[in-house]
Amino acid sequence: MSEGGEPSRKEKWSPGTEVVGRFNFDGTSRDDLPFRKGDILTIVAASKDPNWYKAKRQDNKEGMIPSTYVQQRSAVKLHAMPWYHGKISREEAERLLHPRKDGLYLIRESVNYPGDFTLCVCFEGFVEHYRVFRQNNLLTVDQEEYFENLTKLVEHYQADADGLCTRLRKALDKQGQLDYDIDRSEFRKAGWAIARKDLVFGQRLGGGEFGEVFNGDYRGMKVAIKTLKDEQAVQAFLAEASVMTALRHPHLVQLLGVSLDGGPGQPIYIVTEFLAKGCLVDYLRSRGRSLIRKKDQAEFSRDVASGMAYLESKNLVHRDLAARNVLVSTEGKAKVADFGLAREATHNLEGGKFPIKWTSPEALRHSKFSTKSDVWSYGIMLWELYSFGRVPYPRVPLAEVTQHVESGYRMESPDNCPPEIYSIMKRCWDIKPELRPAFSLLYGELDVLAAKS
Ligand code: ADP
Ligand code: MG
């Protein structure tokens, strides 16, 4: 369903489907469930009338809603940019662009103007290099046509040369790891847009990878708001949100929406549910052995395994699982957060900024990220959990960790850690990824252990 378009009447929503209000609905009878534009509702049941559904509001109140007043929320997809070759030199681009067929093209990061791009196009046996620069956070070649992202720019010049030597005819595909682009209007279309005016900022919670994280209020709901400081990171920031649009699980931090009104150049916020007890590593350190019981630890282990088993079932790889990226709710439930590096298992990311002590040897050495490299990180997280928030590999200098681990060294059991748990850690740290247990299996084992403790 497109925004503003006729809502489809054929749509049949099954119980549990999430929909979001497109307009305010006051209701006319007692059976109706009033809601406002932007409210999130869950379908409870269809009715005889295909235009009416029984639904539940966030405050658990149930009633009838007209389907034409709401739209279903759907996942936002990333677009691969096979023609984007990243930081390669002008000479390298010219070397790659063969045969010099008219319209064969690629895009690279500008060497002379970091943050800008260069569009390289073959024409009459030569390569033309056009500078693509950023103005008010939009991209332009000629200061006449402006684009939100590279994908849109490519689409435009594929259709029409519009001042270039030729239209773009054939992309020179990059080999190996691809970059991704995202179209912010898709968040709106998919029902994830949050109006800036509905957000009230509270206290700063911490520094995020891309900016800062605040607590706040969204229509009476306590929320966490992630902000973006560096406009150049906008694609990575939205990529994190797009991954989250496909996820819904009690042990994964829930995305509520993305605020991007005002269009390019205006601040973007990612809004998620708020977990009042903060990140697990701080929780463990501040309470320590005297307050945290074996049962709490077993339940945290199970909760994280449960969320990770769901990611595993979706073929998604987290890549940054660690106690600092697990949050604790008011009721003491653990939820996995921080999907900044999460991608489909088939996607590869260029290495470099991985948390060494948490990342498996094959991921560090050969960028081989998989659910099984997440399992390795899970083992490290268990060690953190049972040592009440200590930093892993104490006394081993960071530069020596990988070598140590590859020569067979593994951390010892934390003091007083149950042997069943330590044996799980060791299985997670098998040098052979295929021999590590699946999260679904770990979840089953930990569920039994949590029930016993
Ligand atoms: P980064 O991408 O920088 O690692 P995180 O998502 O890990 O960002 O958030 C940084 C910090 O902000 C966390 O360690 C936590 O203390 C706090 N935080 C983030 N999200 C929430 C949330 N939903 N509820 C409570 N605190 C949060
Ligand atoms: Mg983090």
Short mmCIF file of C-alpha atoms and ligand atoms in Angstrom, two decimals:
data_model
loop_
_atom_site.label_atom_id
_atom_site.label_comp_id
_atom_site.label_asym_id
_atom_site.label_seq_id
_atom_site.Cartn_x
_atom_site.Cartn_y
_atom_site.Cartn_z
CA MET A 1 0.00 0.00 0.00
CA SER A 2 1.51 3.35 -0.91
CA GLU A 3 1.18 6.41 1.23
CA GLY A 4 -1.88 8.44 0.35
CA GLY A 5 -3.03 5.76 -2.06
CA GLU A 6 -6.30 3.87 -1.85
CA PRO A 7 -5.92 1.33 0.90
CA SER A 8 -6.39 -2.14 -0.44
CA ARG A 9 -9.63 -3.84 0.56
CA LYS A 10 -8.36 -7.24 -0.48
CA GLU A 11 -5.88 -7.17 2.37
CA LYS A 12 -6.56 -9.89 4.87
CA TRP A 13 -4.78 -9.30 8.12
CA SER A 14 -4.14 -12.23 10.40
CA PRO A 15 -4.14 -11.92 14.18
CA GLY A 16 -0.91 -10.39 15.44
CA THR A 17 -0.40 -8.17 12.38
CA GLU A 18 0.77 -4.69 13.34
CA VAL A 19 -0.95 -1.72 11.79
CA VAL A 20 -0.45 1.99 12.25
CA GLY A 21 -3.07 4.76 12.17
CA ARG A 22 -3.13 6.85 8.98
CA PHE A 23 -5.82 9.20 10.31
CA ASN A 24 -7.47 9.91 13.66
CA PHE A 25 -10.44 7.66 14.35
CA ASP A 26 -12.90 8.80 17.01
CA GLY A 27 -15.34 5.91 16.69
CA THR A 28 -19.10 6.20 16.61
CA SER A 29 -20.23 3.27 18.72
CA ARG A 30 -19.16 1.78 22.02
CA ASP A 31 -17.62 -1.18 20.20
CA ASP A 32 -15.27 1.05 18.26
CA LEU A 33 -11.67 1.52 19.31
CA PRO A 34 -10.64 5.18 18.94
CA PHE A 35 -7.04 5.90 17.93
CA ARG A 36 -4.89 8.67 16.57
CA LYS A 37 -2.78 8.99 13.49
CA GLY A 38 0.50 7.22 14.23
CA ASP A 39 -0.86 4.92 16.94
CA ILE A 40 0.28 1.33 16.69
CA LEU A 41 -2.46 -1.31 16.85
CA THR A 42 -2.35 -5.09 16.75
CA ILE A 43 -5.00 -7.02 14.83
CA VAL A 44 -6.90 -9.41 17.10
CA ALA A 45 -9.39 -10.89 14.61
CA ALA A 46 -11.06 -10.27 11.26
CA SER A 47 -14.81 -9.65 11.19
CA LYS A 48 -17.63 -10.48 8.77
CA ASP A 49 -17.18 -7.05 7.22
CA PRO A 50 -13.85 -7.10 5.33
CA ASN A 51 -13.38 -3.41 6.14
CA TRP A 52 -13.53 -3.88 9.89
CA TYR A 53 -11.16 -5.66 12.26
CA LYS A 54 -11.03 -6.25 15.95
CA ALA A 55 -7.78 -4.71 17.20
CA LYS A 56 -5.84 -3.95 20.35
CA ARG A 57 -4.22 -0.66 21.33
CA GLN A 58 -0.88 -0.34 23.17
CA ASP A 59 -2.81 0.14 26.43
CA ASN A 60 -4.41 -3.27 25.74
CA LYS A 61 -7.85 -1.84 25.10
CA GLU A 62 -9.67 -3.76 22.35
CA GLY A 63 -12.37 -2.75 19.87
CA MET A 64 -13.36 -2.47 16.23
CA ILE A 65 -11.34 -0.43 13.73
CA PRO A 66 -11.94 0.45 10.06
CA SER A 67 -9.14 -0.97 7.91
CA THR A 68 -9.17 2.10 5.66
CA TYR A 69 -7.93 4.23 8.58
CA VAL A 70 -4.80 2.16 9.15
CA GLN A 71 -1.96 0.68 7.18
CA GLN A 72 0.05 -2.44 7.78
CA ARG A 73 3.64 -2.03 8.90
CA SER A 74 6.10 -3.78 6.70
CA ALA A 75 9.85 -4.29 6.60
CA VAL A 76 12.10 -1.73 4.91
CA LYS A 77 14.69 -3.20 2.57
CA LEU A 78 18.23 -2.13 1.85
CA HIS A 79 19.32 -1.61 -1.75
CA ALA A 80 22.61 -3.09 -2.82
CA MET A 81 24.91 -0.72 -4.71
CA PRO A 82 26.90 -3.11 -6.91
CA TRP A 83 28.33 -0.19 -8.92
CA TYR A 84 29.81 1.47 -5.81
CA HIS A 85 33.51 0.65 -5.49
CA GLY A 86 34.33 2.74 -2.42
CA LYS A 87 37.77 4.25 -1.98
CA ILE A 88 39.60 3.45 -5.17
CA SER A 89 41.87 5.86 -7.05
CA ARG A 90 41.20 7.47 -10.40
CA GLU A 91 43.80 5.18 -11.99
CA GLU A 92 42.24 2.09 -10.44
CA ALA A 93 38.81 3.12 -11.75
CA GLU A 94 40.23 3.53 -15.25
CA ARG A 95 41.95 0.17 -15.01
CA LEU A 96 38.70 -1.51 -13.97
CA LEU A 97 36.48 0.08 -16.62
CA HIS A 98 36.98 -2.35 -19.48
CA PRO A 99 35.91 -2.67 -22.23
CA ARG A 100 35.44 1.06 -22.70
CA LYS A 101 31.91 0.58 -23.96
CA ASP A 102 29.85 3.76 -24.00
CA GLY A 103 27.83 4.04 -20.83
CA LEU A 104 29.81 1.53 -18.71
CA TYR A 105 30.10 3.18 -15.30
CA LEU A 106 31.03 2.93 -11.65
CA ILE A 107 31.00 5.27 -8.66
CA ARG A 108 33.90 5.70 -6.27
CA GLU A 109 34.61 7.80 -3.21
CA SER A 110 36.37 11.01 -4.18
CA VAL A 111 40.07 10.98 -3.33
CA ASN A 112 40.46 14.75 -3.29
CA TYR A 113 37.17 15.58 -1.56
CA PRO A 114 36.49 13.03 1.17
CA GLY A 115 32.76 12.47 1.59
CA ASP A 116 32.07 13.37 -2.04
CA PHE A 117 31.91 10.83 -4.84
CA THR A 118 33.10 10.49 -8.40
CA LEU A 119 30.95 9.06 -11.18
CA CYS A 120 33.19 7.42 -13.81
CA VAL A 121 31.63 6.79 -17.21
CA CYS A 122 33.13 5.34 -20.41
CA PHE A 123 32.58 7.32 -23.59
CA GLU A 124 34.29 7.04 -26.98
CA GLY A 125 37.21 5.09 -25.59
CA PHE A 126 37.86 7.38 -22.61
CA VAL A 127 36.70 7.58 -19.03
CA GLU A 128 34.97 10.75 -17.86
CA HIS A 129 35.12 11.52 -14.13
CA TYR A 130 32.25 13.61 -12.74
CA ARG A 131 32.44 14.97 -9.25
CA VAL A 132 29.31 14.25 -7.23
CA PHE A 133 29.17 16.62 -4.31
CA ARG A 134 27.06 17.10 -1.26
CA GLN A 135 25.03 20.25 -0.82
CA ASN A 136 22.56 20.61 2.05
CA ASN A 137 22.92 16.89 2.43
CA LEU A 138 21.76 16.19 -1.12
CA LEU A 139 23.94 14.87 -3.91
CA THR A 140 24.42 16.69 -7.20
CA VAL A 141 26.60 16.62 -10.29
CA ASP A 142 25.43 19.82 -11.96
CA GLN A 143 23.75 21.84 -9.18
CA GLU A 144 20.51 21.51 -11.08
CA GLU A 145 19.34 18.03 -10.24
CA TYR A 146 19.61 16.93 -6.59
CA PHE A 147 19.35 13.40 -5.17
CA GLU A 148 18.83 11.95 -1.75
CA ASN A 149 21.23 9.08 -2.34
CA LEU A 150 23.44 7.45 -4.94
CA THR A 151 20.80 4.93 -6.01
CA LYS A 152 18.46 7.76 -6.99
CA LEU A 153 21.25 9.54 -8.81
CA VAL A 154 22.10 6.39 -10.78
CA GLU A 155 18.44 5.82 -11.64
CA HIS A 156 18.14 9.35 -12.97
CA TYR A 157 21.20 9.15 -15.24
CA GLN A 158 20.27 5.66 -16.40
CA ALA A 159 17.08 7.09 -17.82
CA ASP A 160 18.65 10.18 -19.38
CA ALA A 161 22.17 11.57 -19.97
CA ASP A 162 20.87 14.97 -18.81
CA GLY A 163 24.15 16.75 -19.49
CA LEU A 164 26.55 13.81 -19.02
CA CYS A 165 28.46 12.51 -22.03
CA THR A 166 26.09 9.54 -22.22
CA ARG A 167 23.37 7.96 -20.16
CA LEU A 168 24.49 5.21 -17.77
CA ARG A 169 24.04 1.93 -19.61
CA LYS A 170 25.81 -0.81 -17.73
CA ALA A 171 27.18 -0.92 -14.22
CA LEU A 172 30.64 -2.30 -13.63
CA ASP A 173 29.82 -4.53 -10.68
CA LYS A 174 32.12 -4.61 -7.71
CA GLN A 175 33.53 -8.00 -6.77
CA GLY A 176 33.00 -9.15 -3.20
CA GLN A 177 31.57 -7.01 -0.44
CA LEU A 178 28.89 -4.57 -1.50
CA ASP A 179 27.66 -1.36 0.06
CA TYR A 180 24.03 -0.60 0.71
CA ASP A 181 21.83 2.39 0.12
CA ILE A 182 18.51 3.21 1.60
CA ASP A 183 15.60 5.37 0.62
CA ARG A 184 14.14 7.26 3.55
CA SER A 185 10.70 7.60 1.96
CA GLU A 186 10.40 3.83 2.36
CA PHE A 187 10.13 4.21 6.13
CA ARG A 188 7.12 6.43 5.57
CA LYS A 189 5.55 4.05 3.07
CA ALA A 190 6.13 1.07 5.32
CA GLY A 191 4.43 2.79 8.27
CA TRP A 192 7.47 3.55 10.46
CA ALA A 193 7.51 7.34 10.37
CA ILE A 194 7.26 9.17 13.70
CA ALA A 195 6.45 12.88 13.80
CA ARG A 196 9.21 14.97 15.39
CA LYS A 197 6.64 16.98 17.37
CA ASP A 198 5.47 13.83 19.17
CA LEU A 199 8.93 13.28 20.68
CA VAL A 200 9.91 14.82 24.00
CA PHE A 201 13.60 14.50 24.86
CA GLY A 202 14.69 13.57 28.38
CA GLN A 203 18.10 12.71 29.80
CA ARG A 204 21.17 11.61 27.89
CA LEU A 205 21.74 7.88 28.42
CA GLY A 206 25.01 7.38 26.66
CA GLY A 207 27.13 7.88 23.62
CA GLY A 208 26.15 5.80 20.62
CA GLU A 209 28.25 4.79 17.65
CA PHE A 210 26.60 7.43 15.46
CA GLY A 211 25.56 10.01 18.02
CA GLU A 212 23.93 10.10 21.41
CA VAL A 213 21.11 8.17 23.04
CA PHE A 214 18.45 9.92 25.14
CA ASN A 215 15.43 8.75 27.02
CA GLY A 216 12.20 10.49 26.23
CA ASP A 217 8.50 10.28 25.70
CA TYR A 218 6.53 9.37 22.62
CA ARG A 219 2.78 9.76 23.10
CA GLY A 220 2.89 8.80 26.72
CA MET A 221 5.30 5.91 26.14
CA LYS A 222 8.81 5.90 27.60
CA VAL A 223 11.24 5.56 24.73
CA ALA A 224 14.92 5.66 23.86
CA ILE A 225 15.91 8.11 21.11
CA LYS A 226 19.09 7.55 19.12
CA THR A 227 20.43 10.66 17.45
CA LEU A 228 22.83 11.06 14.56
CA LYS A 229 25.74 13.49 14.84
CA ASP A 230 27.58 13.00 11.60
CA GLU A 231 25.37 13.49 8.56
CA GLN A 232 27.65 11.29 6.50
CA ALA A 233 26.63 8.28 8.59
CA VAL A 234 22.99 8.68 7.63
CA GLN A 235 22.93 5.56 5.46
CA ALA A 236 24.49 3.36 8.13
CA PHE A 237 22.12 4.81 10.72
CA LEU A 238 19.08 4.09 8.57
CA ALA A 239 20.45 0.64 7.71
CA GLU A 240 20.29 -0.21 11.42
CA ALA A 241 16.67 0.97 11.56
CA SER A 242 15.80 -0.96 8.40
CA VAL A 243 17.11 -4.20 9.91
CA MET A 244 14.94 -3.55 12.93
CA THR A 245 11.77 -3.12 10.86
CA ALA A 246 11.88 -6.84 10.09
CA LEU A 247 12.20 -7.91 13.73
CA ARG A 248 9.66 -8.49 16.43
CA HIS A 249 10.57 -10.59 19.45
CA PRO A 250 10.20 -10.27 23.25
CA HIS A 251 13.99 -10.51 23.68
CA LEU A 252 15.03 -8.03 21.01
CA VAL A 253 14.75 -4.29 21.64
CA GLN A 254 11.69 -3.18 19.68
CA LEU A 255 11.84 -0.42 17.10
CA LEU A 256 8.90 1.99 17.42
CA GLY A 257 9.70 4.18 14.48
CA VAL A 258 12.02 6.60 12.78
CA SER A 259 11.65 10.36 12.82
CA LEU A 260 12.69 11.85 9.51
CA ASP A 261 10.26 14.65 8.85
CA GLY A 262 11.58 17.71 7.21
CA GLY A 263 13.39 15.59 4.64
CA PRO A 264 17.11 15.46 3.94
CA GLY A 265 19.19 17.79 6.06
CA GLN A 266 16.85 17.57 9.05
CA PRO A 267 17.85 15.49 12.05
CA ILE A 268 16.93 11.81 12.01
CA TYR A 269 16.06 9.85 15.14
CA ILE A 270 15.62 6.14 15.75
CA VAL A 271 13.00 5.54 18.43
CA THR A 272 12.91 2.26 20.36
CA GLU A 273 11.29 0.97 23.49
CA PHE A 274 13.06 2.16 26.66
CA LEU A 275 14.72 -0.38 28.95
CA ALA A 276 14.83 1.26 32.33
CA LYS A 277 17.59 -0.84 33.91
CA GLY A 278 20.10 0.01 31.23
CA CYS A 279 22.83 -2.09 29.71
CA LEU A 280 23.69 -5.47 31.16
CA VAL A 281 27.36 -4.79 31.77
CA ASP A 282 26.59 -1.74 33.97
CA TYR A 283 23.79 -3.66 35.64
CA LEU A 284 26.20 -6.44 36.60
CA ARG A 285 28.98 -4.12 37.74
CA SER A 286 26.77 -1.88 39.86
CA ARG A 287 24.93 -4.70 41.65
CA GLY A 288 27.65 -7.34 41.83
CA ARG A 289 27.73 -10.68 43.60
CA SER A 290 25.77 -9.51 46.61
CA LEU A 291 22.62 -8.63 44.66
CA ILE A 292 22.64 -10.78 41.55
CA ARG A 293 21.51 -14.36 42.06
CA LYS A 294 22.34 -17.48 40.07
CA LYS A 295 18.73 -17.48 38.88
CA ASP A 296 19.04 -13.97 37.43
CA GLN A 297 22.17 -14.97 35.55
CA ALA A 298 20.55 -18.13 34.19
CA GLU A 299 17.50 -16.14 33.07
CA PHE A 300 19.60 -13.46 31.37
CA SER A 301 21.51 -16.25 29.55
CA ARG A 302 18.26 -17.82 28.41
CA ASP A 303 16.69 -14.50 27.36
CA VAL A 304 19.66 -13.57 25.18
CA ALA A 305 19.76 -17.07 23.64
CA SER A 306 16.06 -16.76 22.89
CA GLY A 307 16.47 -13.42 21.07
CA MET A 308 19.50 -14.74 19.22
CA ALA A 309 17.66 -17.93 18.19
CA TYR A 310 15.07 -15.69 16.57
CA LEU A 311 17.78 -13.77 14.66
CA GLU A 312 19.30 -17.11 13.67
CA SER A 313 15.92 -18.25 12.30
CA LYS A 314 15.82 -15.08 10.17
CA ASN A 315 19.33 -15.71 8.90
CA LEU A 316 20.49 -12.41 10.42
CA VAL A 317 23.93 -11.98 11.93
CA HIS A 318 24.33 -9.47 14.78
CA ARG A 319 28.16 -9.09 14.74
CA ASP A 320 28.32 -7.08 17.95
CA LEU A 321 26.82 -9.26 20.65
CA ALA A 322 28.30 -8.32 24.04
CA ALA A 323 26.97 -7.54 27.51
CA ARG A 324 27.15 -3.81 26.71
CA ASN A 325 24.64 -4.40 23.91
CA VAL A 326 22.14 -6.27 26.04
CA LEU A 327 19.60 -4.12 27.91
CA VAL A 328 17.53 -4.91 30.99
CA SER A 329 13.86 -4.02 31.34
CA THR A 330 12.01 -2.85 34.45
CA GLU A 331 10.82 -6.42 35.00
CA GLY A 332 14.40 -7.69 34.72
CA LYS A 333 14.12 -9.23 31.26
CA ALA A 334 17.17 -9.08 29.02
CA LYS A 335 16.85 -7.92 25.42
CA VAL A 336 19.43 -7.79 22.66
CA ALA A 337 20.06 -4.28 21.30
CA ASP A 338 22.30 -2.40 18.92
CA PHE A 339 21.74 -3.77 15.44
CA GLY A 340 24.18 -1.26 13.97
CA LEU A 341 26.26 -3.98 12.33
CA ALA A 342 23.53 -6.58 11.85
CA ARG A 343 23.07 -7.85 8.30
CA GLU A 344 21.79 -10.81 6.40
CA ALA A 345 24.23 -13.67 6.56
CA THR A 346 25.00 -13.30 2.85
CA HIS A 347 26.06 -9.67 3.23
CA ASN A 348 29.64 -8.95 4.07
CA LEU A 349 31.01 -5.94 5.82
CA GLU A 350 34.50 -4.64 5.42
CA GLY A 351 36.39 -5.46 8.59
CA GLY A 352 38.25 -3.05 10.79
CA LYS A 353 36.15 -1.85 13.67
CA PHE A 354 35.20 -5.08 15.32
CA PRO A 355 35.35 -5.58 19.05
CA ILE A 356 38.36 -7.90 19.11
CA LYS A 357 37.72 -9.65 22.41
CA TRP A 358 34.17 -10.60 21.37
CA THR A 359 34.76 -11.55 17.73
CA SER A 360 35.52 -15.10 16.60
CA PRO A 361 38.91 -15.87 15.02
CA GLU A 362 37.50 -16.62 11.54
CA ALA A 363 35.50 -13.36 11.59
CA LEU A 364 38.54 -11.34 12.62
CA ARG A 365 40.92 -12.99 10.16
CA HIS A 366 38.72 -13.55 7.11
CA SER A 367 35.56 -11.45 7.75
CA LYS A 368 33.65 -14.72 7.94
CA PHE A 369 30.68 -13.54 9.96
CA SER A 370 27.91 -16.03 10.53
CA THR A 371 25.42 -17.06 13.15
CA LYS A 372 28.25 -19.23 14.46
CA SER A 373 30.49 -16.21 14.95
CA ASP A 374 27.60 -14.71 16.94
CA VAL A 375 27.64 -17.92 19.01
CA TRP A 376 31.31 -17.30 19.82
CA SER A 377 30.40 -13.76 21.00
CA TYR A 378 27.57 -15.22 23.03
CA GLY A 379 30.12 -17.38 24.88
CA ILE A 380 32.13 -14.25 25.71
CA MET A 381 28.94 -12.54 26.88
CA LEU A 382 28.22 -15.52 29.17
CA TRP A 383 31.69 -15.11 30.63
CA GLU A 384 30.98 -11.41 31.27
CA LEU A 385 27.66 -12.30 32.85
CA TYR A 386 29.14 -14.87 35.24
CA SER A 387 32.09 -12.66 36.16
CA PHE A 388 29.75 -9.77 36.99
CA GLY A 389 30.85 -7.51 34.18
CA ARG A 390 34.61 -8.00 34.04
CA VAL A 391 36.40 -7.22 30.82
CA PRO A 392 37.16 -10.50 28.99
CA TYR A 393 40.74 -11.84 28.80
CA PRO A 394 41.93 -9.86 31.80
CA ARG A 395 45.68 -9.30 31.68
CA VAL A 396 45.95 -10.28 28.01
CA PRO A 397 46.97 -7.24 25.91
CA LEU A 398 44.46 -6.57 23.14
CA ALA A 399 47.06 -7.06 20.41
CA GLU A 400 47.79 -10.59 21.64
CA VAL A 401 44.26 -11.88 22.12
CA THR A 402 43.75 -13.32 18.64
CA GLN A 403 47.08 -15.11 18.58
CA HIS A 404 46.47 -16.47 22.05
CA VAL A 405 43.05 -17.79 21.11
CA GLU A 406 44.30 -19.31 17.86
CA SER A 407 46.99 -21.20 19.72
CA GLY A 408 44.27 -22.80 21.83
CA TYR A 409 44.05 -20.55 24.88
CA ARG A 410 40.55 -20.13 26.36
CA MET A 411 39.43 -18.12 29.36
CA GLU A 412 39.10 -19.97 32.65
CA SER A 413 35.77 -20.40 34.34
CA PRO A 414 34.69 -17.33 36.31
CA ASP A 415 34.66 -17.92 40.10
CA ASN A 416 31.60 -19.85 41.20
CA CYS A 417 30.29 -20.28 37.68
CA PRO A 418 28.14 -23.43 37.39
CA PRO A 419 30.06 -26.12 35.45
CA GLU A 420 27.16 -26.58 33.00
CA ILE A 421 27.48 -22.92 32.03
CA TYR A 422 31.25 -23.04 31.67
CA SER A 423 30.91 -26.08 29.45
CA ILE A 424 28.50 -24.10 27.22
CA MET A 425 31.08 -21.30 26.98
CA LYS A 426 33.75 -23.78 25.87
CA ARG A 427 31.44 -25.22 23.19
CA CYS A 428 30.76 -21.69 21.92
CA TRP A 429 34.53 -21.20 21.64
CA ASP A 430 35.21 -24.17 19.39
CA ILE A 431 37.76 -23.10 16.79
CA LYS A 432 35.60 -24.78 14.13
CA PRO A 433 32.44 -22.67 13.62
CA GLU A 434 30.39 -25.68 12.48
CA LEU A 435 31.03 -27.46 15.77
CA ARG A 436 29.62 -24.62 17.87
CA PRO A 437 26.04 -25.16 19.06
CA ALA A 438 23.14 -23.38 17.34
CA PHE A 439 21.26 -20.75 19.34
CA SER A 440 18.08 -22.82 19.11
CA LEU A 441 19.90 -25.64 20.90
CA LEU A 442 21.46 -23.30 23.48
CA TYR A 443 18.07 -21.78 24.17
CA GLY A 444 16.62 -25.23 24.92
CA GLU A 445 19.47 -26.08 27.30
CA LEU A 446 19.39 -22.74 29.09
CA ASP A 447 15.65 -22.83 29.46
CA VAL A 448 16.04 -26.06 31.41
CA LEU A 449 18.91 -24.62 33.48
CA ALA A 450 16.97 -21.42 34.25
CA ALA A 451 13.94 -23.40 35.37
CA LYS A 452 16.14 -25.49 37.71
CA SER A 453 18.00 -22.60 39.29
P1 ADP B 1 25.92 2.09 19.97
O1 ADP B 1 25.50 1.90 18.56
O2 ADP B 1 26.69 3.33 20.11
O3 ADP B 1 26.66 0.94 20.60
P2 ADP B 1 23.76 1.44 21.77
O4 ADP B 1 22.47 1.08 21.14
O5 ADP B 1 24.59 0.32 22.28
O6 ADP B 1 24.58 2.35 20.76
O7 ADP B 1 23.43 2.47 22.92
C1 ADP B 1 24.42 3.14 23.69
C2 ADP B 1 24.00 3.19 25.15
O8 ADP B 1 22.75 3.89 25.31
C3 ADP B 1 23.72 1.80 25.74
O9 ADP B 1 24.87 1.22 26.28
C4 ADP B 1 22.68 2.09 26.80
O10 ADP B 1 23.29 2.49 28.00
C5 ADP B 1 21.90 3.24 26.24
N1 ADP B 1 20.68 2.75 25.55
C6 ADP B 1 20.54 2.49 24.22
N2 ADP B 1 19.31 2.08 23.91
C7 ADP B 1 18.62 2.06 25.06
C8 ADP B 1 17.26 1.69 25.41
N3 ADP B 1 16.40 1.26 24.47
N4 ADP B 1 16.88 1.77 26.70
C9 ADP B 1 17.77 2.19 27.63
N5 ADP B 1 19.04 2.54 27.38
C10 ADP B 1 19.49 2.49 26.11
MG MG B 2 26.51 -0.54 21.77
#
